[in-house]
Coordinates of C-alpha atoms and ligand atoms in Angstrom, one line a residue:
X819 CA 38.5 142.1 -48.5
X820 CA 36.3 141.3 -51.1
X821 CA 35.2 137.8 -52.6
X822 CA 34.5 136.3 -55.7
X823 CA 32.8 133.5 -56.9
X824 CA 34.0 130.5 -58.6
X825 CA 31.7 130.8 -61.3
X826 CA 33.2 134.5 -61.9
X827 CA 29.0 135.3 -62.8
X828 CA 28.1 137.1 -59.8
X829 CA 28.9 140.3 -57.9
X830 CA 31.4 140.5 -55.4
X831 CA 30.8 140.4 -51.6
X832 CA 32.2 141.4 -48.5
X833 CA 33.0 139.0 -46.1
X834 CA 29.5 139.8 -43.8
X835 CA 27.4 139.2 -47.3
X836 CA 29.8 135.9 -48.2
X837 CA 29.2 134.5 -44.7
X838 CA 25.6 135.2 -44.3
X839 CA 24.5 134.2 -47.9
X840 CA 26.9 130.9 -47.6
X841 CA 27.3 130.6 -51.4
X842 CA 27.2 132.6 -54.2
X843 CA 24.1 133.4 -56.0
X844 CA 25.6 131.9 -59.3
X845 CA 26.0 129.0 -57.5
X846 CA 30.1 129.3 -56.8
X847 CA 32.0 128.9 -53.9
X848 CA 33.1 132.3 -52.5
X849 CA 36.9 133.1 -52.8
X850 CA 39.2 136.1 -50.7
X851 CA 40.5 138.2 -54.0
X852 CA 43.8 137.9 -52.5
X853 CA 45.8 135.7 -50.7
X854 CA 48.4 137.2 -48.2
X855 CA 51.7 136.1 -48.2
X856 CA 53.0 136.4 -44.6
X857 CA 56.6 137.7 -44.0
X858 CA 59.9 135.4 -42.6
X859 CA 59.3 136.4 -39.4
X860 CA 56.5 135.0 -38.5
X861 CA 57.7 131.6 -40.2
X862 CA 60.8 131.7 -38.0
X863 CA 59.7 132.4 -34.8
X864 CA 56.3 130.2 -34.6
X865 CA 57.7 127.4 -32.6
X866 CA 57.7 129.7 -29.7
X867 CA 54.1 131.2 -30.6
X868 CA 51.1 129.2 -29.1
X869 CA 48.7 127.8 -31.2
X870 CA 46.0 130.9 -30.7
X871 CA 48.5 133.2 -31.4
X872 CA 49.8 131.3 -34.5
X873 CA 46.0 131.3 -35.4
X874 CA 45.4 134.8 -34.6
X875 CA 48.0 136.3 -36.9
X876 CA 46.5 133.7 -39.6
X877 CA 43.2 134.7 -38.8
X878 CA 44.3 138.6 -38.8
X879 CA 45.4 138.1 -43.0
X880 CA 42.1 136.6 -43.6
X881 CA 39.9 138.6 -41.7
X882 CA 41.6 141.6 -40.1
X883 CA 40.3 144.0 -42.5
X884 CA 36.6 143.2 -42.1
X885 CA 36.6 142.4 -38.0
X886 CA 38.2 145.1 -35.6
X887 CA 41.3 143.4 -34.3
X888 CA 39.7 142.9 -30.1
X889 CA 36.6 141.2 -31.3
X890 CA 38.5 139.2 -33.9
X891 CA 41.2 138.3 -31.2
X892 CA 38.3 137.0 -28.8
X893 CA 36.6 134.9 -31.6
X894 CA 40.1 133.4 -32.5
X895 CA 40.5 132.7 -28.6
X896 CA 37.6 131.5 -27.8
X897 CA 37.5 129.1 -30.8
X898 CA 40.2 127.7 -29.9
X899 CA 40.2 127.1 -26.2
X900 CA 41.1 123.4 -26.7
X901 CA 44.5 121.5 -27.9
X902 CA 45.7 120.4 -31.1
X903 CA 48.9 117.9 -30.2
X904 CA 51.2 116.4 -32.8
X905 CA 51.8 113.0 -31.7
X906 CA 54.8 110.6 -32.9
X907 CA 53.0 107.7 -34.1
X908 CA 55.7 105.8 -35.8
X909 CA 59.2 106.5 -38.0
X910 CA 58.7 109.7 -39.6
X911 CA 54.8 109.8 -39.2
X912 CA 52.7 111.9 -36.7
X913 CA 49.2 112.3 -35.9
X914 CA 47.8 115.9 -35.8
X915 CA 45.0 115.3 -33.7
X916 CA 42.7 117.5 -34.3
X917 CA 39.9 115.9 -31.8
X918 CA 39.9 117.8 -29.1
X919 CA 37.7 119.9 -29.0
X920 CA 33.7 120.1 -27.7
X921 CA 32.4 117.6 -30.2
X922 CA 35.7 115.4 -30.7
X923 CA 36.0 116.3 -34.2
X924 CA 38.1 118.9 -36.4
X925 CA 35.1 120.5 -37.1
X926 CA 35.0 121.7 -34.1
X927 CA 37.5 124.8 -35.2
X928 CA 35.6 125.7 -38.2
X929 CA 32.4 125.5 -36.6
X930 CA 33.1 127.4 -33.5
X931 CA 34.5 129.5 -35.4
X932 CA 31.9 130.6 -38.0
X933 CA 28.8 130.8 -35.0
X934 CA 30.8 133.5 -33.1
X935 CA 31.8 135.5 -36.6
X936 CA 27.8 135.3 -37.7
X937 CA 27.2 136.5 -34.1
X938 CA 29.4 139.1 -34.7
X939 CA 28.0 140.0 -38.1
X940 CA 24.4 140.1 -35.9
X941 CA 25.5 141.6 -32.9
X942 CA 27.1 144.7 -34.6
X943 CA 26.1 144.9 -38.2
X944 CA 22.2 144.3 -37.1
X945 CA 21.9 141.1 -39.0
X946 CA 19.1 139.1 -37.9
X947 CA 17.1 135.8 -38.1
X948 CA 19.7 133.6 -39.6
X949 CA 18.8 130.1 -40.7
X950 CA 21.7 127.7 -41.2
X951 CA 21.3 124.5 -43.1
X952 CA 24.0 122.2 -42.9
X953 CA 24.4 119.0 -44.1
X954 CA 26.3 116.5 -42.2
X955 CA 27.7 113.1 -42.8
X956 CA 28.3 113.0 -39.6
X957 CA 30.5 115.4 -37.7
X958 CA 29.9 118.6 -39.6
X959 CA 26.2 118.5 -37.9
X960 CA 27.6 118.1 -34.0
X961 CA 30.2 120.8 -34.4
X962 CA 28.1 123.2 -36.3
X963 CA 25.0 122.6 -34.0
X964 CA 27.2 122.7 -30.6
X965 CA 28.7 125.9 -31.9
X966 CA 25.5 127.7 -32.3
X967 CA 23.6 126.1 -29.4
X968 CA 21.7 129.0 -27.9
X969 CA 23.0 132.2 -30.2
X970 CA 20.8 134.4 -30.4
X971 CA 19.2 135.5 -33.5
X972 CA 20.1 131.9 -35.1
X973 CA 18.6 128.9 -35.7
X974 CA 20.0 125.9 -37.0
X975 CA 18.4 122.8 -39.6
X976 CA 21.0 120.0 -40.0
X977 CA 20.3 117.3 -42.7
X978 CA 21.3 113.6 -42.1
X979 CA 21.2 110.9 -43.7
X980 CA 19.1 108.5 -42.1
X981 CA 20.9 105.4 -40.7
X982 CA 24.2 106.5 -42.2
X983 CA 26.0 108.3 -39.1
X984 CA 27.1 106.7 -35.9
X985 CA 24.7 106.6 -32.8
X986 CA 27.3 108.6 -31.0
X987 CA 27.3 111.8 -33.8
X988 CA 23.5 111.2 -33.8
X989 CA 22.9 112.2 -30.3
X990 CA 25.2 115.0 -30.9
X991 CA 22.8 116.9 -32.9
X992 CA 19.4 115.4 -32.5
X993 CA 19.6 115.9 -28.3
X994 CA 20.5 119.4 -28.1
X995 CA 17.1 121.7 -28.7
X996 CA 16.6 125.1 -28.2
X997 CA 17.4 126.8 -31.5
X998 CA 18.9 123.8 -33.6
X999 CA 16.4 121.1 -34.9
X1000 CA 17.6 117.7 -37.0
X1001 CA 16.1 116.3 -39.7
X1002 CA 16.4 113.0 -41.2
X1003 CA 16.3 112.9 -45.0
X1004 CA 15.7 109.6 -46.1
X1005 CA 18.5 109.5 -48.5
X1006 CA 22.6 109.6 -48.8
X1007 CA 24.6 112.3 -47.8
X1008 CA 25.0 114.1 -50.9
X1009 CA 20.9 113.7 -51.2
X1010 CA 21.3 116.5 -48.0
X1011 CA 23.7 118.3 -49.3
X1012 CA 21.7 118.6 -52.8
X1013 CA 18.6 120.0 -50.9
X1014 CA 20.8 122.1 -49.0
X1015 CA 22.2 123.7 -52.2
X1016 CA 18.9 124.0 -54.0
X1017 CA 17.6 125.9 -51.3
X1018 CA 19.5 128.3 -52.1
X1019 CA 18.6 128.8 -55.3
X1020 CA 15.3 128.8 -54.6
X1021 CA 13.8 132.0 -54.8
X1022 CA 10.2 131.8 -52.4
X1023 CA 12.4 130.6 -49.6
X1024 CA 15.0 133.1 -50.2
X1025 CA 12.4 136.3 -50.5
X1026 CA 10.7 134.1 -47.2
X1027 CA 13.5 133.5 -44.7
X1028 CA 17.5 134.8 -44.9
X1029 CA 19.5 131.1 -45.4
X1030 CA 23.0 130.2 -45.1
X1031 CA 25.3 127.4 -45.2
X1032 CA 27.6 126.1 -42.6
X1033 CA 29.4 123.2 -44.3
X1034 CA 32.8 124.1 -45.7
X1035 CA 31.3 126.2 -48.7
X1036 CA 31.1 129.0 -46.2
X1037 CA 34.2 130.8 -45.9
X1038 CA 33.9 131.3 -42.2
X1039 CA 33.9 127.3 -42.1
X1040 CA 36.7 126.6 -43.9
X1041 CA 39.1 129.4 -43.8
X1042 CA 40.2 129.1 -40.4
X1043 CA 41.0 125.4 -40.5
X1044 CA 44.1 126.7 -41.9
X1045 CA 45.0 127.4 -38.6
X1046 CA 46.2 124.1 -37.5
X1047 CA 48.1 123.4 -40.2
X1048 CA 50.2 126.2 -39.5
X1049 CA 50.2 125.1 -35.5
X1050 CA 51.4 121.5 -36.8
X1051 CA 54.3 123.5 -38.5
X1052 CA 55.2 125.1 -35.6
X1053 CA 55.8 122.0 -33.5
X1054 CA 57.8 119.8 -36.4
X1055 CA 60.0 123.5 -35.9
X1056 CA 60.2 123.0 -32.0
X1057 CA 61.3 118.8 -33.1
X1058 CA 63.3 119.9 -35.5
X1059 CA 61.4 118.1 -38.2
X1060 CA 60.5 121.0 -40.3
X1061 CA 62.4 119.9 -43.4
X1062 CA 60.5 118.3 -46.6
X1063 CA 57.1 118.1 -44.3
X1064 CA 54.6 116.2 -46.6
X1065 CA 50.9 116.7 -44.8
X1066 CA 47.8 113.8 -45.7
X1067 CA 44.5 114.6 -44.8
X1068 CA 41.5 112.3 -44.8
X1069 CA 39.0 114.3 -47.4
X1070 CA 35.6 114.3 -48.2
X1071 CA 34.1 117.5 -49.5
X1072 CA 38.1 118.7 -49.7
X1073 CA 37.1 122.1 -47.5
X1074 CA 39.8 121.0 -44.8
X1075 CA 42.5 120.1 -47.1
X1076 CA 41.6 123.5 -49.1
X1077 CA 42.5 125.0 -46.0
X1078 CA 45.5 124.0 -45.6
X1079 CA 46.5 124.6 -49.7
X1080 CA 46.1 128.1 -48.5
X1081 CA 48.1 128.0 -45.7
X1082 CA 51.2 126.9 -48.5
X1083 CA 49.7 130.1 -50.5
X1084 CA 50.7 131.9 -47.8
X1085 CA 53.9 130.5 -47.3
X1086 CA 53.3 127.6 -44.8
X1087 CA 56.7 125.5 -45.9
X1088 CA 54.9 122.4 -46.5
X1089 CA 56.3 120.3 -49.5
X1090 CA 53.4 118.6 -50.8
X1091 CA 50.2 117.3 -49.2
X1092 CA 48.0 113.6 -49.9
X1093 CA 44.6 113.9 -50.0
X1094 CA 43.4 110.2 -48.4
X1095 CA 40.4 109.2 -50.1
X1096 CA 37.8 106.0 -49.2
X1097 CA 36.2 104.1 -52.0
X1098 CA 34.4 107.4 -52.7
X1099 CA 37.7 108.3 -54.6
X1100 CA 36.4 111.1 -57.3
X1101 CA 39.6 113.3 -56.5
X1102 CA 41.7 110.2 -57.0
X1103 CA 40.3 109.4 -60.3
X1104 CA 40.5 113.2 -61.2
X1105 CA 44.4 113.2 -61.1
X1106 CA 44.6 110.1 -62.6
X1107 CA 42.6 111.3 -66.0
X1108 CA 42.6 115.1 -65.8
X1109 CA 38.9 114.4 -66.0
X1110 CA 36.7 115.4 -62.9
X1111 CA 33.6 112.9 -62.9
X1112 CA 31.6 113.5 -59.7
X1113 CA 29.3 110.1 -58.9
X1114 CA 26.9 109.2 -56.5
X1115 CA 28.5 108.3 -52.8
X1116 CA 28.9 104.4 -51.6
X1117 CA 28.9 104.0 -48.0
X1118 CA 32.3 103.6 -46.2
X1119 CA 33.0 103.1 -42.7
X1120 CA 34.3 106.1 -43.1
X1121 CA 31.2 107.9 -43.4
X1122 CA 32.3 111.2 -42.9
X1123 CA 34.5 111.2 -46.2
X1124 CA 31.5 109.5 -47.9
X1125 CA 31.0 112.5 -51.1
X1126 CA 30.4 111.9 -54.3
X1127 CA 30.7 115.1 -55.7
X1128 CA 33.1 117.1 -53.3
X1129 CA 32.3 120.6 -52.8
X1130 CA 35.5 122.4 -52.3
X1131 CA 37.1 121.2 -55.7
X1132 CA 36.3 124.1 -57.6
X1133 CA 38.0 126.0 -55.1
X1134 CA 41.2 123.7 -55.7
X1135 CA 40.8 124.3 -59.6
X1136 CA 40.6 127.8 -58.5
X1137 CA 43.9 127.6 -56.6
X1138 CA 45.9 126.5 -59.2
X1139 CA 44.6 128.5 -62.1
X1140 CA 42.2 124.8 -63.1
X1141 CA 46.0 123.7 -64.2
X1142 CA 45.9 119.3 -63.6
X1143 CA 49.8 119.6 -64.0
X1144 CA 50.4 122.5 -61.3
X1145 CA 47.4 120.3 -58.7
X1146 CA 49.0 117.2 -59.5
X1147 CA 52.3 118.8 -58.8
X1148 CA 51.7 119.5 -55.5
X1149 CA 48.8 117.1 -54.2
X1150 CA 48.9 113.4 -54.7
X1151 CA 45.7 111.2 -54.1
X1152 CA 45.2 107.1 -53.0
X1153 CA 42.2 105.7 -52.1
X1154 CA 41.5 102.9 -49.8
X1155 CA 38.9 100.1 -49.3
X1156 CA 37.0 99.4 -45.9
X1157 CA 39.2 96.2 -45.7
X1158 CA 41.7 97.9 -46.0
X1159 CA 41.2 100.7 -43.3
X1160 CA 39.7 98.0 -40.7
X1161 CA 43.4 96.3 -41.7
X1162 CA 45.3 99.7 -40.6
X1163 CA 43.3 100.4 -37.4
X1164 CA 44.3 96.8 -36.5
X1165 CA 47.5 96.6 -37.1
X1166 CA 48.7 100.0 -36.2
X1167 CA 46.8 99.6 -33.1
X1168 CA 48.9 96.4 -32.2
X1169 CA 52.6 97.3 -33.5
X1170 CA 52.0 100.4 -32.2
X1171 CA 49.4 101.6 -29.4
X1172 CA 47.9 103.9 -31.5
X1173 CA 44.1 104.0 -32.0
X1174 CA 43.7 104.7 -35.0
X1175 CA 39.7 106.1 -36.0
X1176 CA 38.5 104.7 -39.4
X1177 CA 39.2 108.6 -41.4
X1178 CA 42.7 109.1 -39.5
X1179 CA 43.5 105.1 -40.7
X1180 CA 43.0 106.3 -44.1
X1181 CA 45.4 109.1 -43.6
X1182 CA 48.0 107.3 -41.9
X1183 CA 48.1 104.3 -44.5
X1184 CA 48.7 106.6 -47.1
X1185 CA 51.9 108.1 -45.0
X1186 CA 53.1 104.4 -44.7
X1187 CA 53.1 103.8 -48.4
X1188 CA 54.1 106.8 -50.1
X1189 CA 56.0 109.0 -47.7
X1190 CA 59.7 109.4 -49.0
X1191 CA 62.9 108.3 -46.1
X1192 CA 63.9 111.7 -46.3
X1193 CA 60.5 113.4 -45.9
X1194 CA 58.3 114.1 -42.7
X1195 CA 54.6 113.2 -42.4
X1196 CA 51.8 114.7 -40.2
X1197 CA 48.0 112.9 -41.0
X1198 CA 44.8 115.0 -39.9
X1199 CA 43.3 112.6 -37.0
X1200 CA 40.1 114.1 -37.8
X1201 CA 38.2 112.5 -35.2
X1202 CA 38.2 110.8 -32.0
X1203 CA 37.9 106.9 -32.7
X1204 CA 35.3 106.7 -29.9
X1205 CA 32.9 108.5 -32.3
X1206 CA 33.1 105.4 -34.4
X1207 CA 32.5 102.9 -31.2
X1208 CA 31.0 99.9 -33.1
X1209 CA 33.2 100.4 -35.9
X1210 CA 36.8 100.4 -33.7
X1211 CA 35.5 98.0 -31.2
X1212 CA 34.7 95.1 -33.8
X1213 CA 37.6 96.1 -35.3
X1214 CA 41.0 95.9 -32.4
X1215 CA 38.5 93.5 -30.1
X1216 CA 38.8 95.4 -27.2
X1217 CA 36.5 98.1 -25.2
X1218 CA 37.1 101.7 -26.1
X1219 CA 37.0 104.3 -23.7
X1220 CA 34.2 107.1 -24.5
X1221 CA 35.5 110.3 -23.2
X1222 CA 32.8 111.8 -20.5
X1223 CA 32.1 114.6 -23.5
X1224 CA 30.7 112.2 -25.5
X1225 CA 29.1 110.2 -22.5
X1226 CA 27.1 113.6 -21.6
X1227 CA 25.6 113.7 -25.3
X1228 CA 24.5 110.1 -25.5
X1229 CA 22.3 110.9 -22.2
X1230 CA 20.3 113.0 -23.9
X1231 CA 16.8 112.3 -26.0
X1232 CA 16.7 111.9 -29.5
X1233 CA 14.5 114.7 -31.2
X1234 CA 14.6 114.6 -34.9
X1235 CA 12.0 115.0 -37.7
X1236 CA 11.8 112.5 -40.9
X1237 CA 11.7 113.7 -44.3
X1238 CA 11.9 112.8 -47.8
X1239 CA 14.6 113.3 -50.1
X1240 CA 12.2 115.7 -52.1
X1241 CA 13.4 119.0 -52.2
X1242 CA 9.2 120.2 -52.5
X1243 CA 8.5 118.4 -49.3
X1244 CA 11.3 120.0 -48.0
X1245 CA 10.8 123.3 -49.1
X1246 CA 7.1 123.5 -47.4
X1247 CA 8.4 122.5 -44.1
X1248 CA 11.1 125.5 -44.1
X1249 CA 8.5 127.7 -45.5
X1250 CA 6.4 126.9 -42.3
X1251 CA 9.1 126.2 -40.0
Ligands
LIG1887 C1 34.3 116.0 -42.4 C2 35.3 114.9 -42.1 C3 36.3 114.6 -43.0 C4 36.4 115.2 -44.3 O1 36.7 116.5 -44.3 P1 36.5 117.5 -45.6 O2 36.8 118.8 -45.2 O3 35.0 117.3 -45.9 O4 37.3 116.9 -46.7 C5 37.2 113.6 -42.6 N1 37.1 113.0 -41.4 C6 36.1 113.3 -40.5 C7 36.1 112.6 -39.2 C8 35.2 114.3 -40.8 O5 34.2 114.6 -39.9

C-alpha cells in the first residue's frame, strides 16, 4: 500500500518510509491510497470474534500487504494484551473504556502499537538509529515512551509543556531512562508540537540524525486505534444494541476520532459520531462557519484535548473530499467549559457510580444532550480518572484509588531537561544529543 500526502506535493511512500519519516516532506499528513471495504461477514459474525482478532483482521486491510501476516499477527497480539470493556453507564449511554492498558490511557494501543511496527521496520528492513519526538499534552508522552522503553535501535525525546500535565503523567515519562529522555519546553502544548514539526523541516538535523514522529500524524499511531471502535461494535452486537450506534469521542488533535471515521469507511455500521470538544473548540467553530480558524490553546482541565490547531483535520478534509456539508453530515461537534465538566464528573458520579475522568466527562455530557431516544451511545473513556488525581478528587470529594500501575511510576525519580520554546535552542541540543 502506498501513501500520499495531504498536501498532494510530495512523492508517495510505502508504509516503512511513512512510518519512519512520520510526516511528509511537504509538510502533509500521510494517507493509505485506498481504503478497504471489508465484506458482510466479518460484520456479522464479530460479536463472537475477540477483540485481537477483530483487530487483527482490521489490522490485516491496513497493513497486510506491507507486514508478512505472523509478524503482523504478533504485533496486533501483543499490542493488545489488555481489555477494552463497554460499560452501561446510564439509559442508552456506555463507556468504552479504553484505559486499560500499561499507561491507563488510549494511547496505549497506538503507541504500543507503532514501537513494535518501527521495530519491525529495524529488525528486518535494517533501519537503524531512530529518533522519535513526540509531543505530549499529557498521555501521548507515557504511552509512546512506555512502548519504546528499551527497543533497540530507538531513542525517544518527548516534549512537555512545563507545569501543564498532571504529576501522575509526569512521572510516567520523566522516570523511565534508558533510551527515552523528557524535556520540558517552557511553553504550551502546541509550542511542542510546533518544534516537533519544524524539526522536520529542518534540513541540518535531517541530513544529521533520521527523525520521526510518534503523535497521531504517524500512521502507525493512529491507524490502529480504529481497532476498538470496531471491538465496541462487536459488543453493542452481543447486547443487541447495534442499531443507530452514535459514537462521541473526547478530541484534541482529532487522530483518535480519525480513526474511527475510517473504521465507517470501511463499513463499521456506526450512524454518526460527536466529536467532544473543551473550550479549545476550533472543530466546533469549523462546522459552525465552514471556516477552519486554528488559534492558540487555553488551558482546560482537560489538558490532554488542550490543541489549538488540531493535527489530524486535514486528514478529516481529506476524508470527505474537504466537503463541510458531507463532515457536517456525519460528525457533529459541542464544546464544553471546565465548569461544566467538573459539573458532569460530579453529578454523574453521584446519580450514577460512575467516575467519570475530566476528557470521558466531556464525552459523556455530550451523549446526555444530544443523543436521539431511539439511538445508542458509546463515549471514548480515554483515560483513567486516577491520572487526573487532584483534578477528580477536588472535584466528587472523596479519595480515588490509584491503580498499583500507576503507584509503580510515581516511585520513580524525575529526570527531565528544561528548554526554551526556541526552536534554535532546541535544534543545538538534538544536534548534540
Ligand atoms: C490524547 C487524548 C485525547 C485526545 O485525543 P486526540 O486523538 O488527540 O483527539 C483525549 N483524552 C485523553 C485522555 C487523551 O490523552
Amino acid at each position: 500500500m502506498l501513501y500520499y500526502s495531504t498536501n498532494k506535493k510530495a512523492d508517495k511512500a510505502t508504509l516503512q518510509e511513512a512510518v519512519v519519516k512520520g510526516l511528509a516532506s511537504d509538510k502533509g499528513l500521510f494517507m493509505p491510497e485506498v481504503i478497504k471495504h471489508l465484506p458482510d461477514s466479518f460484520f456479522n459474525n464479530m460479536k463472537d470474534m475477540s477483540f485481537q482478532e477483530i483487530a487483527y483482521v482490521v489490522a490485516d486491510a491496513f497493513f497486510g500487504e506491507d507486514v508478512d501476516a505472523e509478524s503482523l499477527k504478533k504485533i496486533v497480539y501483543e499490542t493488545l494484551n489488555f481489555d477494552v470493556p463497554l460499560v452501561h453507564v446510564n439509559d442508552n449511554i456506555y463507556s468504552l473504556e479504553l484505559y486499560h492498558g500499561p499507561t491507563l490511557a488510549f494511547k496505549d494501543v497506538g503507541g504500543r502499537f507503532m514501537s513494535r511496527l518501527l521495530g519491525y521496520f529495524i529488525k528486518k528492513q535494517g533501519e537503524k538509529d531512530v529518533n522519535v519526538l513526540v509531543a505530549t499534552s499529557g498521555d501521548t508522552g507515557s504511552a509512546v515512551a512506555n512502548g519504546f522503553l528499551g527497543v533497540d535501535g530507538i531513542r525517544v525525546f518527548v516534549l512537555y509543556p512545563k507545569g501543564k500535565v498532571s504529576k501522575i503523567q509526569e512521572c510516567q515519562f520523566t522516570t523511565l531512562g534508558q533510551n527515552i529522555t523528557a524535556l520540558e519546553i517552557d511553553g504550551t502544548f502546541d509550542d511542542c508540537q510546533a518544534l516537533v514539526k519544524n524539526a522536520f523541516m529542518d534540513a541540518d538535523l535531517n541530513n544529521h540524525m533520521k527523525l520521526t514522529s510518534a503523535n497521531s500524524i504517524n500512521v502507525a499511531r493512529f491507524l490502529p486505534q480504529a481497532f476498538y471502535y470496531f471491538y465496541a461494535y462487536a459488543q453493542l452486537q452481543k447486547l443487541g444494541k447495534d442499531k443507530n450506534v452514535v459514537i462521541c469521542v473526547p478530541s484534541g488533535n482529532f487522530g483518535n476520532i480519525t480513526a474511527g471515521l475510517f473504521g465507517k469507511k470501511m463499513g463499521l455500521p456506526i450512524s454518526r459520531f460527536i466529536a467532544a470538544n473543551n473550550k479549545n473548540d476550533i472543530f466546533l467553530q469549523y462546522l459552525i462557519s465552514g471556516v477552519y480558524s486554528p488559534r492558540p490553546s487555553v488551558t482546560t482541565i482537560a489538558n490532554a484535548m488542550d490543541v489549538g490547531d488540531p493535527s489530524n483535520f486535514a486528514r478529516v478534509l481529506e476524508l470527505y473530499g474537504e466537503s463541510h456539508e458531507d463532515i457536517s453530515k456525519e460528525i457533529s461537534g459541542c464544546s464544553y467549559n471546565d465548569e461544566q465538566i467538573k459539573e458532569t464528573v460530579k453529578e454523574t458520579f453521584k446519580k450514577t457510580g460512575y467516575l467519570l475522568d475530566p476528557h470521558g466527562a466531556v464525552g459523556y455530557r455530550a451523549l446526555t444532550e444530544h443523543l436521539k431516544s431511539d439511538e445508542v451511545g458509546v463515549f471514548l473513556e480515554t483515560a483513567h480518572p486516577a491520572k487526573f488525581l487532584d483534578t477528580v478528587e477536588e472535584i466528587i470529594e472523596q479519595e480515588v484509588e490509584i491503580p498499583q500501575k500507576l503507584q509503580e511510576f510515581m516511585k520513580g525519580e524525575k529526570k527531565s531537561i528544561e528548554l526554551s520554546k526556541d526552536f534554535e535552542t532546541f535544534k543545538e541540543f538534538l544536534l548534540k544529543a
